[in-house]
Tab-separated table of C-alpha atoms in Angstrom:
chain	number	residue	atom	x	y	z
L	11	MET	CA	-94.594	-122.850	-67.765
L	12	ILE	CA	-98.016	-123.081	-66.156
L	13	SER	CA	-100.824	-125.086	-67.707
L	14	PRO	CA	-104.618	-125.014	-67.034
L	15	ASN	CA	-104.449	-128.426	-65.695
L	16	LYS	CA	-101.653	-127.472	-63.096
L	17	LEU	CA	-103.477	-124.309	-62.420
L	18	PHE	CA	-106.588	-126.338	-61.383
L	19	VAL	CA	-104.377	-128.772	-59.147
L	20	LYS	CA	-102.734	-125.501	-57.489
L	21	ARG	CA	-106.408	-124.208	-56.889
L	22	LEU	CA	-107.239	-127.699	-55.499
L	23	ILE	CA	-104.621	-127.726	-52.928
L	24	SER	CA	-105.146	-124.323	-52.079
L	25	GLU	CA	-108.944	-125.464	-51.293
L	26	ILE	CA	-107.789	-128.174	-49.271
L	27	GLU	CA	-105.525	-126.087	-47.107
L	28	PHE	CA	-108.359	-123.467	-46.865
L	29	GLN	CA	-110.844	-125.826	-45.659
L	30	TRP	CA	-108.467	-127.657	-43.371
L	31	ASN	CA	-107.586	-124.249	-41.640
L	32	VAL	CA	-111.308	-123.754	-41.145
L	33	PHE	CA	-111.948	-127.361	-39.620
L	34	LYS	CA	-108.743	-126.567	-37.220
L	35	LEU	CA	-110.497	-123.290	-36.068
L	36	VAL	CA	-113.644	-125.293	-34.932
L	37	VAL	CA	-111.705	-128.456	-33.719
L	38	ASP	CA	-108.563	-128.315	-31.705
L	39	TRP	CA	-106.945	-131.396	-29.903
L	40	ILE	CA	-109.532	-131.259	-26.910
L	41	VAL	CA	-112.645	-131.216	-29.257
L	42	ALA	CA	-111.384	-133.772	-31.518
L	43	LEU	CA	-110.256	-136.030	-28.421
L	44	TYR	CA	-113.177	-135.780	-26.349
L	45	PHE	CA	-115.771	-135.291	-29.171
L	46	VAL	CA	-114.601	-136.182	-32.648
L	47	LEU	CA	-113.003	-139.505	-31.819
L	48	PRO	CA	-115.897	-140.770	-29.373
L	49	LEU	CA	-118.322	-139.849	-32.028
L	50	LEU	CA	-116.263	-141.894	-34.938
L	51	ILE	CA	-116.313	-144.634	-32.413
L	52	PHE	CA	-119.841	-144.661	-31.826
L	53	ILE	CA	-120.766	-144.370	-35.402
L	54	GLY	CA	-118.467	-147.408	-36.065
L	55	TYR	CA	-119.948	-149.408	-33.082
L	56	GLN	CA	-123.644	-148.577	-34.290
L	57	HIS	CA	-122.922	-149.757	-37.944
L	58	VAL	CA	-121.436	-153.196	-36.529
L	59	SER	CA	-124.316	-153.576	-34.163
L	60	TRP	CA	-126.891	-153.025	-36.718
L	61	TRP	CA	-125.616	-155.899	-38.656
L	62	LEU	CA	-126.392	-158.119	-35.538
L	63	LYS	CA	-129.872	-156.481	-34.521
L	64	ILE	CA	-131.795	-153.597	-35.933
L	65	PRO	CA	-132.633	-151.234	-32.998
L	66	PHE	CA	-136.386	-151.010	-31.838
L	67	TRP	CA	-136.659	-147.235	-32.436
L	68	LEU	CA	-135.848	-147.598	-36.099
L	69	GLU	CA	-138.307	-150.517	-36.635
L	70	ASN	CA	-141.135	-147.722	-36.609
L	71	ILE	CA	-139.588	-145.710	-39.488
L	72	PRO	CA	-141.332	-146.553	-42.877
L	73	LEU	CA	-139.302	-146.555	-46.061
L	74	LEU	CA	-140.831	-143.759	-47.380
L	75	LEU	CA	-140.025	-141.513	-44.221
L	76	PHE	CA	-136.455	-143.098	-44.457
L	77	LEU	CA	-135.906	-142.121	-48.051
L	78	ALA	CA	-137.223	-138.742	-47.650
L	79	ILE	CA	-134.752	-138.102	-45.160
L	80	ILE	CA	-132.035	-139.334	-47.076
L	81	TYR	CA	-133.100	-137.198	-50.051
L	82	PHE	CA	-133.567	-134.331	-47.805
L	83	LEU	CA	-130.021	-134.220	-46.149
L	84	PHE	CA	-127.915	-135.726	-48.602
L	85	LEU	CA	-129.412	-135.624	-52.408
L	86	ALA	CA	-131.021	-132.357	-52.389
L	87	SER	CA	-128.054	-130.025	-51.216
L	88	GLY	CA	-124.880	-129.073	-52.711
L	89	ARG	CA	-123.333	-127.439	-55.702
L	90	LEU	CA	-121.185	-127.855	-58.842
L	91	ARG	CA	-117.771	-126.536	-58.131
L	92	THR	CA	-115.946	-124.865	-60.801
L	93	PHE	CA	-112.790	-123.284	-59.290
L	94	LEU	CA	-113.030	-119.900	-61.082
L	95	GLU	CA	-112.178	-116.906	-59.218
L	96	ASP	CA	-112.717	-113.165	-59.769
L	97	GLY	CA	-109.514	-112.548	-61.044
L	98	ASP	CA	-109.883	-114.955	-63.887
L	99	HIS	CA	-112.364	-112.297	-65.485
L	100	LEU	CA	-109.387	-110.079	-66.408
L	101	PHE	CA	-106.716	-112.700	-66.946
L	102	LEU	CA	-108.079	-115.697	-68.370
L	103	ILE	CA	-111.319	-114.536	-70.062
L	104	GLN	CA	-109.619	-114.346	-73.215
L	105	TYR	CA	-108.311	-117.630	-72.946
L	106	HIS	CA	-111.579	-119.887	-73.283
L	107	LYS	CA	-109.782	-123.181	-73.217
L	108	TRP	CA	-108.185	-122.399	-69.831
L	109	ILE	CA	-111.662	-121.409	-68.474
L	110	ASN	CA	-113.094	-124.549	-70.012
L	111	THR	CA	-110.336	-126.873	-68.698
L	112	ILE	CA	-110.802	-125.516	-65.076
L	113	ARG	CA	-114.589	-125.529	-65.077
L	114	THR	CA	-114.639	-129.224	-66.627
L	115	TRP	CA	-112.090	-130.273	-63.941
L	116	GLY	CA	-114.272	-128.504	-61.175
L	117	ILE	CA	-117.097	-130.668	-62.147
L	118	VAL	CA	-115.357	-133.793	-62.397
L	119	TYR	CA	-114.125	-132.879	-58.910
L	120	SER	CA	-117.634	-132.455	-57.683
L	121	ILE	CA	-118.965	-135.658	-59.204
L	122	ILE	CA	-116.174	-137.604	-57.454
L	123	PHE	CA	-116.776	-135.686	-54.181
L	124	HIS	CA	-120.768	-136.511	-53.987
L	125	PHE	CA	-120.103	-139.989	-55.227
L	126	ILE	CA	-117.810	-140.466	-52.132
L	127	ILE	CA	-120.611	-138.859	-49.712
L	128	ILE	CA	-123.134	-140.927	-51.119
L	129	LEU	CA	-121.205	-144.095	-51.068
L	130	PHE	CA	-120.397	-143.461	-47.120
L	131	VAL	CA	-123.979	-142.803	-46.205
L	132	TYR	CA	-125.343	-146.086	-48.152
L	133	VAL	CA	-122.374	-148.371	-46.637
L	134	PHE	CA	-123.394	-146.712	-43.322
L	135	LEU	CA	-127.251	-147.654	-43.750
L	136	SER	CA	-126.642	-150.879	-45.172
L	137	PRO	CA	-127.823	-152.935	-42.706
L	138	LEU	CA	-131.308	-151.332	-42.632
L	139	PHE	CA	-131.780	-151.746	-46.184
L	140	ILE	CA	-130.796	-155.278	-46.123
L	141	TYR	CA	-132.210	-156.529	-42.763
L	142	HIS	CA	-135.189	-154.121	-42.032
L	143	TYR	CA	-136.300	-153.131	-45.483
L	144	ASP	CA	-135.245	-156.712	-47.177
L	145	PHE	CA	-133.453	-155.197	-50.061
L	146	THR	CA	-131.113	-157.375	-52.021
L	147	VAL	CA	-127.344	-156.685	-52.507
L	148	ASN	CA	-128.282	-155.889	-56.228
L	149	GLN	CA	-130.976	-153.850	-55.312
L	150	LEU	CA	-128.953	-151.724	-52.834
L	151	ILE	CA	-126.320	-151.222	-55.291
L	152	SER	CA	-129.055	-150.053	-58.053
L	153	LEU	CA	-130.328	-147.667	-55.493
L	154	PHE	CA	-127.005	-146.243	-54.590
L	155	LEU	CA	-126.331	-145.603	-58.327
L	156	PHE	CA	-129.731	-143.999	-58.739
L	157	SER	CA	-129.255	-141.851	-55.733
L	158	VAL	CA	-125.768	-140.551	-56.987
L	159	LEU	CA	-127.442	-139.824	-60.489
L	160	THR	CA	-130.329	-138.148	-58.712
L	161	LYS	CA	-127.901	-136.012	-56.995
L	162	LEU	CA	-126.286	-135.266	-59.685
L	163	PHE	CA	-129.379	-134.095	-61.718
L	164	ILE	CA	-130.529	-131.796	-58.794
L	165	ILE	CA	-127.155	-130.051	-58.623
L	166	ILE	CA	-126.819	-129.610	-62.385
L	167	SER	CA	-130.475	-128.582	-62.552
L	168	LYS	CA	-130.168	-126.054	-60.038
L	169	ASP	CA	-127.273	-124.267	-61.844
L	170	LEU	CA	-128.947	-124.197	-64.999
L	171	LEU	CA	-131.861	-122.529	-63.287
L	172	PHE	CA	-130.097	-120.054	-61.457
L	173	PHE	CA	-128.465	-118.967	-64.762
L	174	ARG	CA	-131.793	-118.664	-66.183
L	175	PHE	CA	-134.149	-117.059	-63.606
L	176	LYS	CA	-133.699	-114.672	-60.850
L	177	LYS	CA	-135.161	-113.321	-57.878
L	178	TRP	CA	-138.500	-114.797	-56.986
L	179	ARG	CA	-138.711	-116.755	-60.313
L	180	GLN	CA	-135.704	-118.350	-59.193
L	181	PHE	CA	-137.069	-119.348	-55.746
L	182	ILE	CA	-140.267	-120.748	-57.130
L	183	VAL	CA	-138.505	-123.048	-59.720
L	184	SER	CA	-135.863	-124.089	-57.274
L	185	SER	CA	-138.599	-125.140	-54.937
L	186	LEU	CA	-140.481	-127.001	-57.614
L	187	LEU	CA	-137.303	-128.876	-58.548
L	188	PHE	CA	-136.732	-129.805	-55.022
L	189	ILE	CA	-140.489	-130.920	-54.411
L	190	LEU	CA	-140.776	-132.557	-57.652
L	191	GLY	CA	-137.272	-134.294	-57.357
L	192	GLY	CA	-137.992	-135.722	-54.006
L	193	ILE	CA	-141.450	-137.016	-55.112
L	194	GLY	CA	-139.982	-138.643	-58.214
L	195	TYR	CA	-137.054	-140.101	-56.350
L	196	ILE	CA	-139.364	-141.836	-53.699
L	197	LEU	CA	-142.029	-142.829	-55.994
L	198	ILE	CA	-139.570	-144.561	-58.423
L	199	VAL	CA	-137.894	-146.371	-55.432
L	200	LEU	CA	-141.138	-147.530	-53.915
L	201	LYS	CA	-142.883	-148.711	-56.807
L	202	CYS	CA	-140.318	-149.457	-59.569
L	203	MET	CA	-137.282	-150.693	-57.307
L	204	ASN	CA	-137.445	-154.082	-59.340
L	205	TYR	CA	-137.124	-151.978	-62.652
L	206	ILE	CA	-134.835	-149.171	-61.408
L	207	TRP	CA	-132.191	-150.277	-63.602
L	208	ILE	CA	-134.209	-148.943	-66.638
L	209	PHE	CA	-134.248	-145.438	-64.853
L	210	ILE	CA	-130.575	-145.397	-64.518
L	211	PRO	CA	-129.344	-145.074	-68.127
L	212	LEU	CA	-132.370	-142.632	-68.864
L	213	LEU	CA	-131.186	-140.400	-66.044
L	214	PHE	CA	-127.366	-140.827	-67.057
L	215	MET	CA	-128.421	-139.514	-70.581
L	216	ILE	CA	-130.227	-136.534	-69.301
L	217	ILE	CA	-127.456	-135.836	-66.954
L	218	LEU	CA	-124.908	-135.888	-69.884
L	219	LEU	CA	-127.035	-133.566	-71.988
L	220	PHE	CA	-127.493	-131.050	-68.964
L	221	MET	CA	-123.627	-131.418	-68.436
L	222	ILE	CA	-122.748	-130.555	-72.069
L	223	LYS	CA	-125.279	-127.534	-71.949
L	224	ARG	CA	-123.572	-126.479	-68.823
L	225	LEU	CA	-120.192	-126.489	-69.929
L	226	HIS	CA	-121.019	-124.730	-73.157
L	227	LYS	CA	-123.190	-121.863	-71.545
L	228	GLU	CA	-122.106	-118.505	-72.292
L	229	GLY	CA	-122.434	-115.284	-70.516
L	230	ILE	CA	-122.537	-116.653	-67.089
L	231	PHE	CA	-118.927	-116.182	-65.955
L	232	LEU	CA	-119.947	-113.659	-62.924
L	233	ASP	CA	-122.758	-116.235	-61.774
L	234	GLU	CA	-120.206	-118.988	-61.948
L	235	VAL	CA	-117.814	-116.961	-59.635
L	236	TYR	CA	-120.756	-116.020	-57.251
L	237	LEU	CA	-121.620	-119.938	-56.856
L	238	GLU	CA	-118.163	-120.978	-56.430
L	239	GLN	CA	-117.556	-118.428	-53.745
L	240	GLU	CA	-120.924	-119.272	-51.990
L	241	ALA	CA	-119.950	-123.071	-52.080
L	242	LYS	CA	-116.229	-122.285	-50.747
L	243	MET	CA	-117.371	-120.227	-47.997
L	244	LYS	CA	-120.240	-122.465	-46.977
L	245	PHE	CA	-118.494	-124.058	-44.199
L	246	ILE	CA	-116.636	-121.077	-42.514
L	247	SER	CA	-120.264	-119.289	-42.933
L	248	MET	CA	-121.742	-122.038	-40.460
L	249	VAL	CA	-118.983	-121.783	-38.143
L	250	LEU	CA	-118.872	-117.717	-37.776
L	251	LYS	CA	-122.607	-116.989	-38.125
L	252	ASP	CA	-123.211	-117.187	-34.521
L	253	HIS	CA	-120.087	-115.291	-33.295
L	254	VAL	CA	-120.289	-112.311	-35.958
L	255	LYS	CA	-122.486	-109.327	-34.788
L	256	LYS	CA	-125.102	-109.102	-37.570
L	257	ARG	CA	-128.585	-107.960	-38.117
L	258	TRP	CA	-131.446	-110.123	-37.175
L	259	PHE	CA	-132.928	-109.467	-40.468
L	260	LYS	CA	-131.594	-108.848	-43.798
L	261	TRP	CA	-132.316	-105.516	-45.963
L	262	LEU	CA	-134.085	-106.559	-48.880
L	263	PRO	CA	-133.327	-104.483	-52.351
L	264	ARG	CA	-136.767	-103.556	-53.224
L	265	ASN	CA	-139.400	-100.840	-51.449
L	266	LYS	CA	-141.662	-103.492	-50.569
L	267	PRO	CA	-141.179	-106.943	-49.134
L	268	ILE	CA	-142.948	-110.141	-50.721
L	269	LEU	CA	-144.596	-110.932	-47.572
L	270	PHE	CA	-147.265	-108.553	-45.969
L	271	ARG	CA	-146.433	-105.670	-47.735
L	272	GLN	CA	-149.562	-103.949	-47.043
L	273	SER	CA	-149.661	-105.062	-43.258
L	274	ARG	CA	-151.033	-102.405	-40.929
L	275	GLN	CA	-150.591	-101.652	-37.531
L	276	LEU	CA	-150.909	-104.664	-35.159
L	277	PHE	CA	-151.486	-103.124	-31.994
L	278	LYS	CA	-154.114	-100.306	-31.672
L	279	LYS	CA	-152.279	-99.048	-28.402
L	280	ARG	CA	-149.280	-97.528	-29.573
L	281	THR	CA	-146.790	-97.904	-26.885
L	282	ILE	CA	-142.958	-98.325	-27.332
L	283	VAL	CA	-143.192	-102.039	-26.287
L	284	ASN	CA	-146.091	-102.936	-28.718
L	285	VAL	CA	-144.259	-100.796	-31.550
L	286	LEU	CA	-141.165	-102.810	-30.787
L	287	VAL	CA	-143.025	-106.253	-30.809
L	288	GLU	CA	-144.714	-105.084	-33.990
L	289	SER	CA	-141.575	-104.417	-35.462
L	290	ASN	CA	-140.045	-108.108	-34.387
L	291	ILE	CA	-142.826	-110.040	-35.690
L	292	LYS	CA	-142.996	-108.498	-39.224
L	293	ALA	CA	-139.165	-108.766	-39.507
L	294	PHE	CA	-139.433	-112.461	-38.619
L	295	VAL	CA	-142.137	-113.098	-40.956
L	296	ARG	CA	-140.846	-111.046	-43.841
L	297	ASP	CA	-137.327	-112.639	-43.568
L	298	SER	CA	-137.215	-115.819	-46.003
L	299	ARG	CA	-134.124	-117.291	-43.914
L	300	MET	CA	-136.230	-117.438	-40.850
L	301	ILE	CA	-139.282	-119.003	-42.539
L	302	SER	CA	-136.921	-121.505	-44.321
L	303	ASN	CA	-135.419	-122.452	-40.797
L	304	LEU	CA	-139.053	-122.634	-39.247
L	305	LEU	CA	-140.186	-124.825	-42.171
L	306	GLN	CA	-137.316	-127.272	-41.608
L	307	TYR	CA	-137.453	-127.289	-37.751
L	308	THR	CA	-141.491	-128.132	-38.354
L	309	PHE	CA	-140.506	-130.892	-40.562
L	310	LEU	CA	-137.771	-132.330	-38.279
L	311	SER	CA	-140.214	-132.082	-35.240
L	312	ILE	CA	-143.172	-133.861	-36.861
L	313	ASN	CA	-140.661	-136.543	-37.992
L	314	VAL	CA	-139.300	-136.799	-34.421
L	315	LEU	CA	-142.638	-137.115	-32.726
L	316	TRP	CA	-143.894	-139.652	-35.339
L	317	ILE	CA	-140.917	-142.083	-34.815
L	318	ALA	CA	-140.453	-141.372	-31.321
L	319	PRO	CA	-141.610	-144.081	-28.447
L	320	TYR	CA	-145.069	-143.459	-26.922
L	321	VAL	CA	-143.456	-142.144	-23.551
L	322	MET	CA	-140.581	-139.892	-25.455
L	323	LYS	CA	-143.559	-138.296	-27.496
L	324	TRP	CA	-144.426	-136.376	-24.432
L	325	PHE	CA	-141.410	-135.050	-23.585
L	326	ILE	CA	-140.337	-134.202	-27.201
L	327	TRP	CA	-143.529	-132.319	-27.380
L	328	ILE	CA	-142.349	-129.897	-24.638
L	329	ALA	CA	-138.750	-129.964	-25.714
L	330	ILE	CA	-139.567	-128.703	-29.289
L	331	ILE	CA	-141.345	-125.390	-27.841
L	332	ILE	CA	-138.431	-124.686	-25.540
L	333	ILE	CA	-136.147	-124.700	-28.526
L	334	MET	CA	-138.317	-122.788	-30.545
L	335	ALA	CA	-138.771	-120.209	-27.823
L	336	VAL	CA	-135.229	-119.687	-27.093
L	337	TRP	CA	-134.479	-119.495	-30.867
L	338	ILE	CA	-136.993	-116.716	-31.024
L	339	LYS	CA	-135.401	-114.982	-27.888
L	340	ASN	CA	-131.922	-114.802	-29.663
L	341	ALA	CA	-133.187	-113.510	-32.705
L	342	THR	CA	-135.166	-110.958	-30.770
L	343	LEU	CA	-131.937	-109.803	-29.066
L	344	TYR	CA	-130.588	-108.919	-32.496
L	345	THR	CA	-133.040	-106.129	-32.547
L	346	LYS	CA	-131.934	-104.604	-29.192
L	347	ASN	CA	-128.223	-104.529	-30.626
L	348	ASN	CA	-129.557	-102.562	-34.116
L	349	SER	CA	-127.547	-99.391	-34.396
L	350	PHE	CA	-130.794	-97.447	-34.250
L	351	ILE	CA	-132.517	-99.315	-31.423
L	352	GLU	CA	-129.283	-98.742	-29.398
L	353	PHE	CA	-129.859	-94.949	-29.087
L	354	LEU	CA	-132.805	-95.662	-26.765
L	355	SER	CA	-131.968	-95.728	-23.364
L	356	TRP	CA	-133.309	-98.863	-21.725
L	357	ASN	CA	-134.717	-98.387	-18.028
L	358	ASP	CA	-137.609	-99.502	-16.016
L	359	ASN	CA	-139.721	-97.331	-18.420
L	360	LEU	CA	-138.438	-98.937	-21.358
L	361	PRO	CA	-138.522	-102.688	-20.523
L	362	PHE	CA	-136.956	-104.485	-23.413
L	363	TYR	CA	-137.378	-107.883	-21.826
L	364	GLU	CA	-140.809	-107.493	-21.846
L	365	VAL	CA	-140.576	-106.810	-25.858
L	366	ILE	CA	-139.099	-110.195	-25.715
L	367	ARG	CA	-141.831	-112.004	-23.570
L	368	LYS	CA	-144.400	-110.680	-25.610
L	369	THR	CA	-142.793	-111.382	-28.987
L	370	ILE	CA	-142.111	-115.185	-28.212
L	371	PHE	CA	-145.808	-115.674	-26.929
L	372	ILE	CA	-147.339	-114.248	-30.118
L	373	LEU	CA	-144.736	-115.991	-32.627
L	374	ILE	CA	-144.945	-119.464	-31.104
L	375	THR	CA	-148.425	-119.699	-30.021
L	376	PRO	CA	-149.960	-120.160	-33.488
L	377	TRP	CA	-146.889	-122.756	-34.407
L	378	TYR	CA	-147.397	-124.413	-31.063
L	379	LEU	CA	-151.112	-125.009	-31.525
L	380	PHE	CA	-150.388	-126.766	-35.045
L	381	MET	CA	-147.794	-128.781	-33.477
L	382	SER	CA	-149.960	-129.937	-30.630
L	383	SER	CA	-152.768	-130.802	-33.102
L	384	VAL	CA	-150.295	-132.993	-35.227
L	385	PHE	CA	-149.119	-134.317	-31.863
L	386	GLY	CA	-152.577	-135.067	-30.614
L	387	LEU	CA	-153.364	-136.658	-33.898
L	388	ILE	CA	-150.458	-138.798	-33.902
L	389	LEU	CA	-151.528	-140.017	-30.218
L	390	PHE	CA	-155.373	-140.480	-30.693
L	391	SER	CA	-157.683	-138.188	-32.469
L	392	TRP	CA	-159.665	-137.153	-29.401
L	393	TRP	CA	-156.345	-136.249	-27.810
L	394	SER	CA	-155.855	-133.198	-29.798
L	395	ILE	CA	-158.353	-131.141	-28.276
L	396	PRO	CA	-156.852	-131.125	-24.639
L	397	VAL	CA	-153.445	-130.950	-25.886
L	398	ILE	CA	-154.303	-127.971	-27.960
L	399	LEU	CA	-155.795	-126.335	-24.899
L	400	GLY	CA	-152.798	-127.291	-22.776
L	401	SER	CA	-150.046	-125.961	-25.357
L	402	PHE	CA	-151.722	-122.251	-25.034
L	403	PHE	CA	-151.047	-122.308	-21.237
L	404	ILE	CA	-147.465	-123.818	-21.893
L	405	CYS	CA	-146.761	-121.161	-24.368
L	406	TYR	CA	-147.445	-118.464	-22.061
L	407	PHE	CA	-145.645	-120.172	-19.153
L	408	ILE	CA	-142.344	-120.594	-21.401
L	409	SER	CA	-142.285	-117.146	-22.704
L	410	TYR	CA	-142.731	-115.922	-18.870
L	411	VAL	CA	-139.686	-118.011	-17.730
L	412	LEU	CA	-137.665	-116.735	-20.686
L	413	TYR	CA	-138.719	-113.087	-19.518
L	414	LEU	CA	-137.945	-113.736	-16.107
L	415	SER	CA	-134.525	-115.500	-16.966
L	416	SER	CA	-133.466	-112.321	-19.036
L	417	SER	CA	-134.475	-109.631	-16.620
């Protein structure tokens, strides 16, 4: 007879098989032989070489920025897995013990999984902490344990906030958790590293209380199933997002969007090109996913410009605008494939590629002016003025080149 423990093991095996099949969908033997295997060898070689000598391009990274990158990439993301399914609402909802057992084992699995991931990260980065930032082995172990607990605190808090708040309130409190959690993590490591062992048991007790509250919270079954499905399908969503025909922007379940809900016409001259450009711009700034990707790309670009060698900064300054322009171009092409827009007949009198050129120029120019200001201040304060002036012409040139390549 099946038990809740056996049911969890069955679902765990099914999860591993599902993720493995998704992995094989992306990585065949050719990709594994010519990309994955060399990448693993390169990572191993880099780890060994860092024990001998720290690369010069890593010597300019301050500890604050290094911790911020670790927090952003590895500590602030992730969810607790529960392995609950839709059918449980019908067949297992009356068996609370079964539901709690599966949920508990799912949380234990999540803790072990995140522990292993962070352990791998700190083992790989240990030469930098020990030789470059002068950490002792005991301090590194304490930092690792504190990072694991920070990760668990973040993901448990995200679940509790998800159950408590909805819509825009959920976005605000989740953003505050992300920001305040990062600030607290970095400040404790920078200012209280010698006393971090005090925060470890304190944070452990808070996590234990949150965990008990999480396990005994009622009326959240459907939300738990939603989060579980989202976590399960995360990898395959990343794989298929660029291969499935979809709209550029998502439809919002409200009459008016959050941003620019009272915006009016952007162009006085009402031509087909201007109307489509206006629609593209409004769709971009009203899409939270696009804005989130833009902020992440901006943060990454500033960090790369900051730590790159002097000569490389100039090439990176040009490269980031090209990547940005191509991204906006591809996003704009989704508009052309919209079921409504497809009714229009694109000919010489309706040049859609002129829409692309104008959309790219209008959207990237303010962003690139800001990035150029940052770039100029990073180099020398007086460089910001000529760099800003030059960025305007670069934006126009790149938008025109992409227009020619599309026509």
